[in-house]
CSV table of C-alpha atoms in Angstrom, one decimal:
chain,number,residue,atom,x,y,z
A,1,MET,CA,96.3,60.6,-36.7
A,2,LEU,CA,96.7,57.0,-38.0
A,3,ILE,CA,100.4,57.2,-37.5
A,4,ALA,CA,100.0,58.6,-34.1
A,5,LEU,CA,97.5,55.8,-33.2
A,6,GLU,CA,100.1,53.2,-34.2
A,7,ARG,CA,103.0,54.8,-32.3
A,8,GLY,CA,101.0,56.0,-29.4
A,9,ILE,CA,100.6,59.5,-28.1
A,10,LYS,CA,101.8,61.2,-24.9
A,11,GLY,CA,99.5,60.5,-22.0
A,12,ASN,CA,97.3,58.4,-24.4
A,13,LYS,CA,95.1,61.6,-24.9
A,14,TRP,CA,94.4,63.8,-27.8
A,15,PHE,CA,94.7,67.6,-27.0
A,16,SER,CA,94.0,69.2,-30.4
A,17,LEU,CA,91.1,67.9,-32.5
A,18,ILE,CA,88.7,70.7,-33.2
A,19,ASP,CA,90.9,71.9,-36.1
A,20,LYS,CA,90.4,68.5,-37.7
A,21,VAL,CA,86.7,68.5,-37.2
A,22,ALA,CA,86.3,72.1,-38.6
A,23,SER,CA,88.7,71.6,-41.6
A,24,ASP,CA,87.2,72.3,-45.0
A,25,ARG,CA,88.0,68.7,-46.1
A,26,THR,CA,86.3,67.1,-43.1
A,27,LEU,CA,83.2,69.2,-43.4
A,28,GLY,CA,83.1,68.8,-47.1
A,29,ILE,CA,83.2,65.0,-46.9
A,30,ALA,CA,80.7,65.0,-44.0
A,31,TRP,CA,78.3,67.1,-46.1
A,32,GLU,CA,78.5,64.6,-49.0
A,33,LYS,CA,77.7,61.7,-46.7
A,34,VAL,CA,74.7,63.6,-45.3
A,35,ARG,CA,73.5,64.5,-48.8
A,36,PHE,CA,73.9,60.9,-50.0
A,37,ASN,CA,71.8,59.6,-47.0
A,38,ALA,CA,69.2,62.3,-47.5
A,39,GLY,CA,66.5,61.9,-44.7
A,40,ALA,CA,63.9,64.1,-43.3
A,41,CYS,CA,64.4,67.7,-42.1
A,42,GLY,CA,64.8,68.7,-38.4
A,43,VAL,CA,63.1,71.3,-36.3
A,44,ASP,CA,64.3,74.1,-38.6
A,45,ASN,CA,62.4,72.6,-41.6
A,46,ILE,CA,65.6,72.9,-43.8
A,47,THR,CA,65.8,69.9,-46.1
A,48,VAL,CA,69.0,68.4,-47.6
A,49,GLY,CA,68.0,70.1,-50.9
A,50,HIS,CA,67.5,73.4,-49.3
A,51,PHE,CA,70.8,73.2,-47.4
A,52,SER,CA,72.5,72.3,-50.7
A,53,LYS,CA,71.6,75.5,-52.5
A,54,ASP,CA,73.9,77.6,-50.4
A,55,ARG,CA,76.0,74.9,-48.7
A,56,GLN,CA,79.4,76.7,-49.1
A,57,LYS,CA,78.0,79.7,-47.1
A,58,ARG,CA,76.4,77.4,-44.5
A,59,LEU,CA,79.5,75.2,-44.1
A,60,LEU,CA,81.7,78.3,-43.7
A,61,ALA,CA,79.5,79.5,-40.9
A,62,VAL,CA,79.7,76.1,-39.2
A,63,LYS,CA,83.5,76.1,-39.6
A,64,GLU,CA,83.8,79.5,-37.8
A,65,GLN,CA,81.4,78.6,-35.0
A,66,LEU,CA,83.3,75.3,-34.4
A,67,ARG,CA,86.7,77.0,-34.3
A,68,GLU,CA,85.5,79.7,-31.9
A,69,GLY,CA,83.5,77.3,-29.7
A,70,ARG,CA,80.2,78.9,-30.4
A,71,TYR,CA,78.4,76.1,-32.2
A,72,GLN,CA,75.1,75.1,-30.5
A,73,PRO,CA,73.1,72.1,-31.6
A,74,ARG,CA,69.4,72.6,-32.3
A,75,GLU,CA,66.6,70.6,-30.8
A,76,ILE,CA,65.9,67.1,-32.1
A,77,ARG,CA,62.5,66.4,-33.8
A,78,ARG,CA,61.1,63.3,-32.2
A,79,VAL,CA,59.1,60.8,-34.3
A,80,TYR,CA,57.7,57.4,-33.6
A,81,ILE,CA,57.9,54.4,-35.9
A,82,ASP,CA,56.2,51.0,-35.5
A,83,LYS,CA,58.0,48.1,-33.9
A,84,ALA,CA,57.8,44.9,-36.0
A,85,GLY,CA,55.4,42.4,-34.4
A,86,SER,CA,54.4,44.7,-31.7
A,87,ARG,CA,51.9,47.5,-30.9
A,88,GLU,CA,54.7,49.5,-29.4
A,89,LYS,CA,56.4,52.4,-31.1
A,90,ARG,CA,60.1,53.2,-31.3
A,91,ALA,CA,61.2,56.7,-30.7
A,92,LEU,CA,63.6,58.3,-33.2
A,93,GLY,CA,65.3,61.7,-33.0
A,94,ILE,CA,65.8,63.6,-36.2
A,95,PRO,CA,68.6,66.2,-36.0
A,96,THR,CA,68.7,69.2,-38.3
A,97,VAL,CA,70.8,68.8,-41.5
A,98,ARG,CA,73.4,71.2,-40.1
A,99,ASP,CA,73.7,69.1,-36.9
A,100,ARG,CA,74.0,65.9,-39.0
A,101,VAL,CA,76.9,67.4,-40.9
A,102,VAL,CA,78.7,68.4,-37.7
A,103,GLN,CA,78.0,65.0,-36.1
A,104,THR,CA,79.4,63.2,-39.1
A,105,ALA,CA,82.5,65.4,-39.1
A,106,LEU,CA,82.9,64.8,-35.4
A,107,LYS,CA,82.5,61.0,-35.8
A,108,MET,CA,85.0,60.9,-38.6
A,109,VAL,CA,87.7,62.5,-36.4
A,110,ILE,CA,87.1,60.8,-33.0
A,111,GLU,CA,86.0,57.3,-34.2
A,112,PRO,CA,89.6,56.1,-35.0
A,113,ILE,CA,90.8,57.1,-31.5
A,114,PHE,CA,88.2,54.7,-29.9
A,115,GLU,CA,88.0,52.1,-32.6
A,116,HIS,CA,91.7,51.5,-32.2
A,117,LYS,CA,91.1,50.1,-28.7
A,118,PHE,CA,87.6,48.5,-28.9
A,119,ALA,CA,87.3,44.9,-27.9
A,120,PRO,CA,87.1,42.2,-30.6
A,121,ASN,CA,83.8,40.8,-29.5
A,122,SER,CA,82.0,44.1,-30.5
A,123,PHE,CA,80.5,44.1,-34.0
A,124,GLY,CA,77.9,46.8,-34.2
A,125,PHE,CA,78.5,50.1,-36.0
A,126,ARG,CA,82.2,49.5,-36.5
A,127,PRO,CA,84.2,49.9,-39.8
A,128,GLY,CA,84.7,46.5,-41.5
A,129,ARG,CA,82.4,44.7,-39.1
A,130,GLY,CA,78.7,43.9,-39.2
A,131,CYS,CA,75.8,41.6,-38.3
A,132,LYS,CA,77.0,38.7,-40.4
A,133,ASP,CA,80.4,38.6,-38.6
A,134,ALA,CA,78.6,38.5,-35.2
A,135,LEU,CA,76.2,35.8,-36.5
A,136,ARG,CA,79.1,33.7,-37.8
A,137,LYS,CA,80.9,33.9,-34.5
A,138,VAL,CA,77.8,32.8,-32.5
A,139,GLU,CA,77.1,29.8,-34.8
A,140,ARG,CA,80.8,28.8,-34.6
A,141,LEU,CA,80.8,28.9,-30.8
A,142,LEU,CA,77.5,26.9,-30.7
A,143,ARG,CA,79.0,24.2,-33.0
A,144,GLU,CA,82.1,24.1,-30.8
A,145,GLY,CA,80.0,23.1,-27.8
A,146,LYS,CA,79.5,26.5,-26.1
A,147,SER,CA,75.8,25.6,-25.7
A,148,HIS,CA,74.9,27.5,-22.5
A,149,VAL,CA,73.8,30.9,-23.5
A,150,VAL,CA,73.3,34.1,-21.6
A,151,ASP,CA,70.8,36.1,-23.6
A,152,VAL,CA,71.3,39.7,-22.4
A,153,ASP,CA,68.7,42.5,-22.9
A,154,ILE,CA,69.5,46.0,-21.5
A,155,LYS,CA,66.3,47.8,-20.7
A,156,GLY,CA,66.1,51.0,-22.7
A,157,TYR,CA,69.8,51.2,-23.3
A,158,PHE,CA,70.1,54.2,-25.6
A,159,ASP,CA,67.7,56.2,-23.5
A,160,ASN,CA,69.5,55.5,-20.1
A,161,ILE,CA,73.2,55.9,-20.8
A,162,PRO,CA,74.4,58.2,-17.9
A,163,HIS,CA,75.9,61.3,-19.4
A,164,GLU,CA,78.6,62.0,-16.8
A,165,ALA,CA,79.8,58.4,-16.7
A,166,LEU,CA,80.0,58.4,-20.5
A,167,MET,CA,81.9,61.7,-20.6
A,168,ARG,CA,84.4,60.3,-18.2
A,169,LEU,CA,85.2,57.5,-20.6
A,170,VAL,CA,85.5,60.1,-23.5
A,171,ARG,CA,87.8,62.3,-21.4
A,172,ASN,CA,90.1,59.3,-20.9
A,173,ARG,CA,91.1,59.7,-24.6
A,174,ILE,CA,90.2,63.3,-25.5
A,175,ALA,CA,91.4,66.5,-23.8
A,176,ASP,CA,90.2,69.1,-26.4
A,177,GLY,CA,87.7,71.2,-24.5
A,178,ARG,CA,85.9,72.4,-27.6
A,179,VAL,CA,85.4,68.8,-28.8
A,180,LEU,CA,84.2,67.7,-25.3
A,181,ASP,CA,81.7,70.5,-25.2
A,182,LEU,CA,80.5,69.6,-28.6
A,183,ILE,CA,79.9,65.9,-27.6
A,184,GLU,CA,78.2,67.0,-24.4
A,185,GLY,CA,76.1,69.4,-26.4
A,186,PHE,CA,74.8,66.6,-28.6
A,187,LEU,CA,74.1,64.5,-25.6
A,188,LYS,CA,72.0,67.2,-24.0
A,189,GLN,CA,70.1,68.3,-27.2
A,190,GLY,CA,66.5,69.2,-26.3
A,191,VAL,CA,63.9,67.0,-27.8
A,192,LEU,CA,60.9,68.7,-29.5
A,193,GLU,CA,57.7,66.6,-29.1
A,194,ASN,CA,54.1,67.8,-29.4
A,195,GLY,CA,55.3,71.5,-29.3
A,196,MET,CA,57.2,71.1,-26.1
A,197,VAL,CA,61.0,70.8,-25.6
A,198,ILE,CA,62.2,68.1,-23.2
A,199,ASP,CA,65.8,68.4,-21.9
A,200,PRO,CA,67.2,64.8,-21.4
A,201,VAL,CA,69.3,64.0,-18.3
A,202,THR,CA,70.4,60.6,-19.6
A,203,GLY,CA,70.7,58.8,-23.0
A,204,SER,CA,72.0,59.3,-26.5
A,205,PRO,CA,69.2,59.9,-29.0
A,206,GLN,CA,68.5,57.1,-31.5
A,207,GLY,CA,68.7,58.6,-34.9
A,208,GLY,CA,71.8,60.7,-34.0
A,209,ILE,CA,74.8,60.0,-36.2
A,210,ILE,CA,77.2,59.9,-33.3
A,211,SER,CA,75.0,57.9,-30.9
A,212,PRO,CA,76.1,54.4,-32.0
A,213,LEU,CA,79.8,55.4,-31.4
A,214,LEU,CA,79.0,56.8,-28.0
A,215,ALA,CA,76.9,53.6,-27.1
A,216,ASN,CA,79.9,51.5,-28.1
A,217,ILE,CA,82.3,53.6,-25.9
A,218,TYR,CA,80.0,53.1,-22.9
A,219,LEU,CA,79.8,49.3,-23.3
A,220,ASP,CA,83.4,48.7,-24.2
A,221,PRO,CA,84.5,48.2,-20.6
A,222,LEU,CA,81.9,45.4,-20.4
A,223,ASP,CA,83.3,43.8,-23.5
A,224,TRP,CA,86.8,43.8,-21.9
A,225,MET,CA,85.5,42.5,-18.6
A,226,LEU,CA,83.9,39.5,-20.4
A,227,GLU,CA,87.1,39.0,-22.3
A,228,SER,CA,89.3,39.1,-19.1
A,229,LEU,CA,87.0,36.4,-17.5
A,230,GLY,CA,87.7,34.1,-20.5
A,231,LEU,CA,84.0,34.3,-21.6
A,232,HIS,CA,83.0,34.0,-25.2
A,233,SER,CA,80.6,36.7,-26.3
A,234,ALA,CA,79.3,38.7,-29.3
A,235,ARG,CA,77.8,42.2,-29.0
A,236,TYR,CA,76.0,44.3,-31.6
A,237,ALA,CA,75.2,47.7,-30.1
A,238,ASP,CA,73.1,46.7,-27.1
A,239,ASP,CA,72.3,43.1,-28.3
A,240,ILE,CA,74.6,40.8,-26.3
A,241,VAL,CA,75.0,37.1,-26.1
A,242,VAL,CA,77.5,35.1,-24.0
A,243,LEU,CA,78.2,31.5,-24.7
A,244,ALA,CA,79.7,29.0,-22.2
A,245,GLU,CA,80.5,25.3,-22.0
A,246,ASP,CA,78.5,24.6,-18.8
A,247,ALA,CA,75.6,26.0,-16.9
A,248,GLU,CA,77.6,27.2,-13.9
A,249,THR,CA,79.8,29.3,-16.0
A,250,ALA,CA,76.8,30.9,-17.8
A,251,LYS,CA,75.1,31.5,-14.4
A,252,ASN,CA,78.2,33.2,-13.0
A,253,ALA,CA,78.6,35.3,-16.2
A,254,LEU,CA,75.0,36.6,-15.8
A,255,GLN,CA,75.8,37.6,-12.2
A,256,GLN,CA,78.9,39.4,-13.3
A,257,ILE,CA,77.0,41.3,-16.0
A,258,ARG,CA,74.2,42.2,-13.6
A,259,GLU,CA,76.7,43.7,-11.2
A,260,TRP,CA,78.4,45.6,-14.0
A,261,MET,CA,75.1,47.0,-15.2
A,262,GLU,CA,74.2,48.2,-11.7
A,263,GLU,CA,77.5,50.0,-11.3
A,264,ALA,CA,77.1,51.5,-14.8
A,265,GLY,CA,73.6,52.9,-14.0
A,266,LEU,CA,71.9,50.4,-16.4
A,267,GLU,CA,69.3,47.7,-15.9
A,268,LEU,CA,68.8,44.3,-17.4
A,269,HIS,CA,65.3,43.6,-18.7
A,270,PRO,CA,63.9,41.1,-16.1
A,271,GLU,CA,61.9,39.1,-18.6
A,272,LYS,CA,64.0,39.3,-21.7
A,273,THR,CA,67.4,38.5,-20.1
A,274,ARG,CA,67.6,34.7,-19.6
A,275,LEU,CA,69.8,31.6,-19.5
A,276,VAL,CA,69.3,29.1,-22.3
A,277,ASP,CA,70.6,25.5,-22.5
A,278,MET,CA,70.9,24.8,-26.2
A,279,ASN,CA,71.4,21.1,-25.5
A,280,GLU,CA,67.7,20.8,-24.8
A,281,ALA,CA,65.2,20.0,-27.6
A,282,ASP,CA,63.4,23.1,-28.8
A,283,ALA,CA,65.7,25.5,-26.9
A,284,HIS,CA,66.2,28.8,-28.7
A,285,PHE,CA,67.4,32.3,-28.6
A,286,ASP,CA,67.1,35.3,-30.9
A,287,PHE,CA,70.0,37.4,-32.2
A,288,LEU,CA,70.1,40.0,-34.9
A,289,GLY,CA,67.0,38.9,-36.7
A,290,TYR,CA,67.8,35.2,-36.6
A,291,ARG,CA,66.6,32.5,-34.2
A,292,PHE,CA,69.1,29.8,-33.2
A,293,LYS,CA,67.2,26.6,-32.3
A,294,ARG,CA,68.0,23.1,-31.3
A,295,SER,CA,65.6,20.7,-33.1
A,296,ARG,CA,64.1,17.7,-31.4
A,297,LYS,CA,66.5,15.5,-33.4
A,298,GLY,CA,69.4,17.5,-32.0
A,299,ARG,CA,70.2,19.6,-35.1
A,300,LEU,CA,71.3,23.2,-34.7
A,301,LEU,CA,69.0,25.4,-36.9
A,302,ARG,CA,69.3,28.9,-37.9
A,303,LEU,CA,65.8,30.2,-38.5
A,304,VAL,CA,64.3,33.6,-39.2
A,305,ARG,CA,63.0,35.3,-36.1
A,306,PRO,CA,59.2,35.6,-36.2
A,307,LYS,CA,59.4,39.4,-35.8
A,308,SER,CA,61.6,39.5,-38.8
A,309,LYS,CA,58.9,37.7,-40.9
A,310,GLN,CA,56.3,40.1,-39.6
A,311,LYS,CA,58.3,43.1,-40.6
A,312,LEU,CA,58.7,41.9,-44.1
A,313,ARG,CA,55.0,41.1,-44.4
A,314,ALA,CA,54.1,44.5,-43.1
A,315,SER,CA,56.3,46.2,-45.6
A,316,LEU,CA,54.7,44.3,-48.5
A,317,LYS,CA,51.1,44.7,-47.5
A,318,LYS,CA,50.7,48.2,-49.0
A,319,PRO,CA,52.1,47.5,-52.5
A,320,THR,CA,50.1,44.2,-52.7
A,321,LYS,CA,46.7,45.5,-51.7
A,322,ARG,CA,43.9,43.9,-53.7
A,323,CYS,CA,42.4,47.2,-54.7
A,324,ASN,CA,45.6,48.8,-56.2
A,325,GLY,CA,45.4,49.8,-59.8
A,326,ARG,CA,49.0,49.0,-60.9
A,327,SER,CA,49.9,46.4,-63.4
A,328,MET,CA,51.3,43.1,-62.1
A,329,GLU,CA,54.7,44.0,-63.6
A,330,ALA,CA,54.7,47.4,-61.7
A,331,ILE,CA,53.7,45.6,-58.4
A,332,ILE,CA,56.5,43.0,-58.8
A,333,ALA,CA,58.9,45.9,-59.5
A,334,LEU,CA,58.0,47.4,-56.1
A,335,VAL,CA,58.0,44.0,-54.3
A,336,ASN,CA,61.3,42.6,-55.7
A,337,PRO,CA,63.8,44.9,-54.0
A,338,ALA,CA,62.3,44.1,-50.6
A,339,LEU,CA,62.4,40.4,-51.2
A,340,GLN,CA,65.9,40.6,-52.6
A,341,GLY,CA,67.2,42.6,-49.7
A,342,TRP,CA,65.5,40.3,-47.2
A,343,PHE,CA,67.0,37.2,-48.9
A,344,GLU,CA,70.5,38.8,-48.9
A,345,TYR,CA,70.4,38.9,-45.1
A,346,PHE,CA,68.4,35.7,-44.4
A,347,LYS,CA,69.8,33.5,-47.1
A,348,HIS,CA,71.5,31.3,-44.4
A,349,ALA,CA,68.1,30.5,-42.8
A,350,GLN,CA,66.4,27.1,-43.2
A,351,MET,CA,64.6,26.6,-46.5
A,352,SER,CA,61.5,25.8,-44.4
A,353,ASP,CA,61.4,29.5,-43.4
A,354,LEU,CA,61.8,30.8,-47.0
A,355,ILE,CA,59.1,28.7,-48.8
A,356,PRO,CA,56.2,29.9,-46.7
A,357,MET,CA,57.2,33.6,-47.3
A,358,ASP,CA,57.2,32.9,-51.1
A,359,GLN,CA,53.7,31.2,-50.8
A,360,TRP,CA,52.4,34.2,-48.8
A,361,VAL,CA,53.6,36.7,-51.5
A,362,ARG,CA,52.0,34.7,-54.3
A,363,MET,CA,48.8,34.4,-52.3
A,364,ARG,CA,48.7,38.3,-52.2
A,365,MET,CA,49.3,38.4,-55.9
A,366,ARG,CA,46.6,35.9,-56.7
A,367,SER,CA,44.2,37.9,-54.5
A,368,ILE,CA,44.8,40.9,-56.7
A,369,LEU,CA,44.1,38.9,-59.8
A,370,ARG,CA,41.1,37.3,-58.2
A,371,LYS,CA,39.5,40.7,-57.5
A,372,ARG,CA,40.2,41.9,-61.0
A,373,HIS,CA,38.3,38.9,-62.3
A,374,LYS,CA,35.3,39.8,-60.1
A,375,GLY,CA,36.2,37.3,-57.3
A,376,LYS,CA,36.1,37.9,-53.6
A,377,GLY,CA,38.5,37.0,-50.8
A,378,ARG,CA,42.1,36.0,-51.1
A,379,GLY,CA,43.7,33.8,-53.7
A,380,ARG,CA,43.1,30.1,-53.0
A,381,GLY,CA,41.8,26.9,-54.5
A,382,LEU,CA,41.6,26.9,-58.2
A,383,ASP,CA,43.5,30.1,-58.4
A,384,HIS,CA,46.6,28.1,-58.0
A,385,LEU,CA,45.8,26.3,-61.3
A,386,ARG,CA,44.7,29.6,-63.0
A,387,TRP,CA,47.8,31.4,-62.0
A,388,PRO,CA,50.4,28.8,-61.1
A,389,ASN,CA,53.8,29.6,-59.6
A,390,ARG,CA,55.4,29.5,-63.1
A,391,TYR,CA,53.0,32.4,-64.1
A,392,PHE,CA,54.7,34.7,-61.5
A,393,GLU,CA,58.2,33.4,-62.3
A,394,ASN,CA,57.6,34.4,-65.9
A,395,LEU,CA,56.6,37.9,-64.8
A,396,GLY,CA,59.9,38.2,-62.9
A,397,LEU,CA,58.7,37.8,-59.3
A,398,PHE,CA,61.7,37.1,-57.1
A,399,SER,CA,61.6,33.7,-55.4
A,400,LEU,CA,63.3,33.1,-52.1
A,401,GLU,CA,63.3,29.4,-52.7
A,402,LEU,CA,64.8,29.5,-56.2
A,403,ALA,CA,67.4,32.0,-55.0
A,404,ARG,CA,68.4,29.6,-52.2
A,405,GLU,CA,68.6,26.7,-54.5
A,406,GLU,CA,70.8,28.7,-56.9
A,407,LEU,CA,73.0,29.7,-54.0
A,408,MET,CA,73.4,26.1,-52.8
A,409,SER,CA,74.1,24.9,-56.4
A,410,LEU,CA,76.9,27.5,-56.6
A,411,ARG,CA,78.4,26.3,-53.3
A,412,ARG,CA,78.3,22.6,-54.4
A,413,GLY,CA,80.0,23.6,-57.7
A,414,ALA,CA,82.7,25.5,-55.8
A,415,LYS,CA,83.5,22.4,-53.7
A,416,CYS,CA,83.8,20.1,-56.7
């Protein structure tokens, strides 16, 4: 396939793919990926562990069904998770383990066909690319003077992708009928919610393994349109920013995007889509968890988006409850991985965003100690003298501030 992608194929279409999806090797690798990622069970209540007990028999049955065109996806189990900093819930679809294996195998085979032609301004859910690449590009463009920003928000993108329009794009590259039927089957999977099955007419379920690839396929024409107009942009899934040198170019870009969305059967969020002049003091926009802001002194700042802070605090509240009975060492062992992971992503933020988070974590720790010494309320006042910062440092509590200082020290040493 890789050789054919480099040399090109007749008609630019792939006619025989199901044998690759259903091969023992592809299904075996797909199963290992699903097993490694684990996850909850679907509507059939078969867990990854249960599937593993007789996986060879199950994978053989899947292989035969795929080859004969008889494979039928099961319904998706819908669950709702909290949105950080909001009372709203985000809907996620949980496919069965069997469907996750088939989706993984399908993605392994068809992803290179589309990835080969994706636009360079797309960064989400692509091999060898990620959030940090998109963020670096945005910061570079801002520092180069592309300070007029179109902050694009697609209203309910994953839920509103038109199936037929998406399948037309897929058919441009794939002509294998069994693979096309398989993709369409996953798009039209029923959703089980409150004991009832809902048959979707649009959208690609969030939680499905193949959904991010299909979402990229549908927005790829928009990426190339922006490229053809000479516009600078970065897209991660449905998060899009366009950066221009002047207000008129940004305004025209927004109009072009709005017209494209209408033709594609999508809608821009009327409140969240906006134009931002980053030359103005206090102007800002959010992208991939960060907030880019122009200070009153004219400096370009990369801050942590408030919702990203709220999300971390929400995740740490349970292990740092005042009434928990764990030792401080055990609590710190639970807290540290979350802090370390958060720092790894937000280590490029301003120090002024990291220090308050350290202070908040230590306050939660002092509140636990205060209660254990028959005190009431949260840690404050003389508690800072009784259990100073060094106390928690000696216990091994991860410090965002110290980690940032160490990072900066290493960078200064590398420049010398």
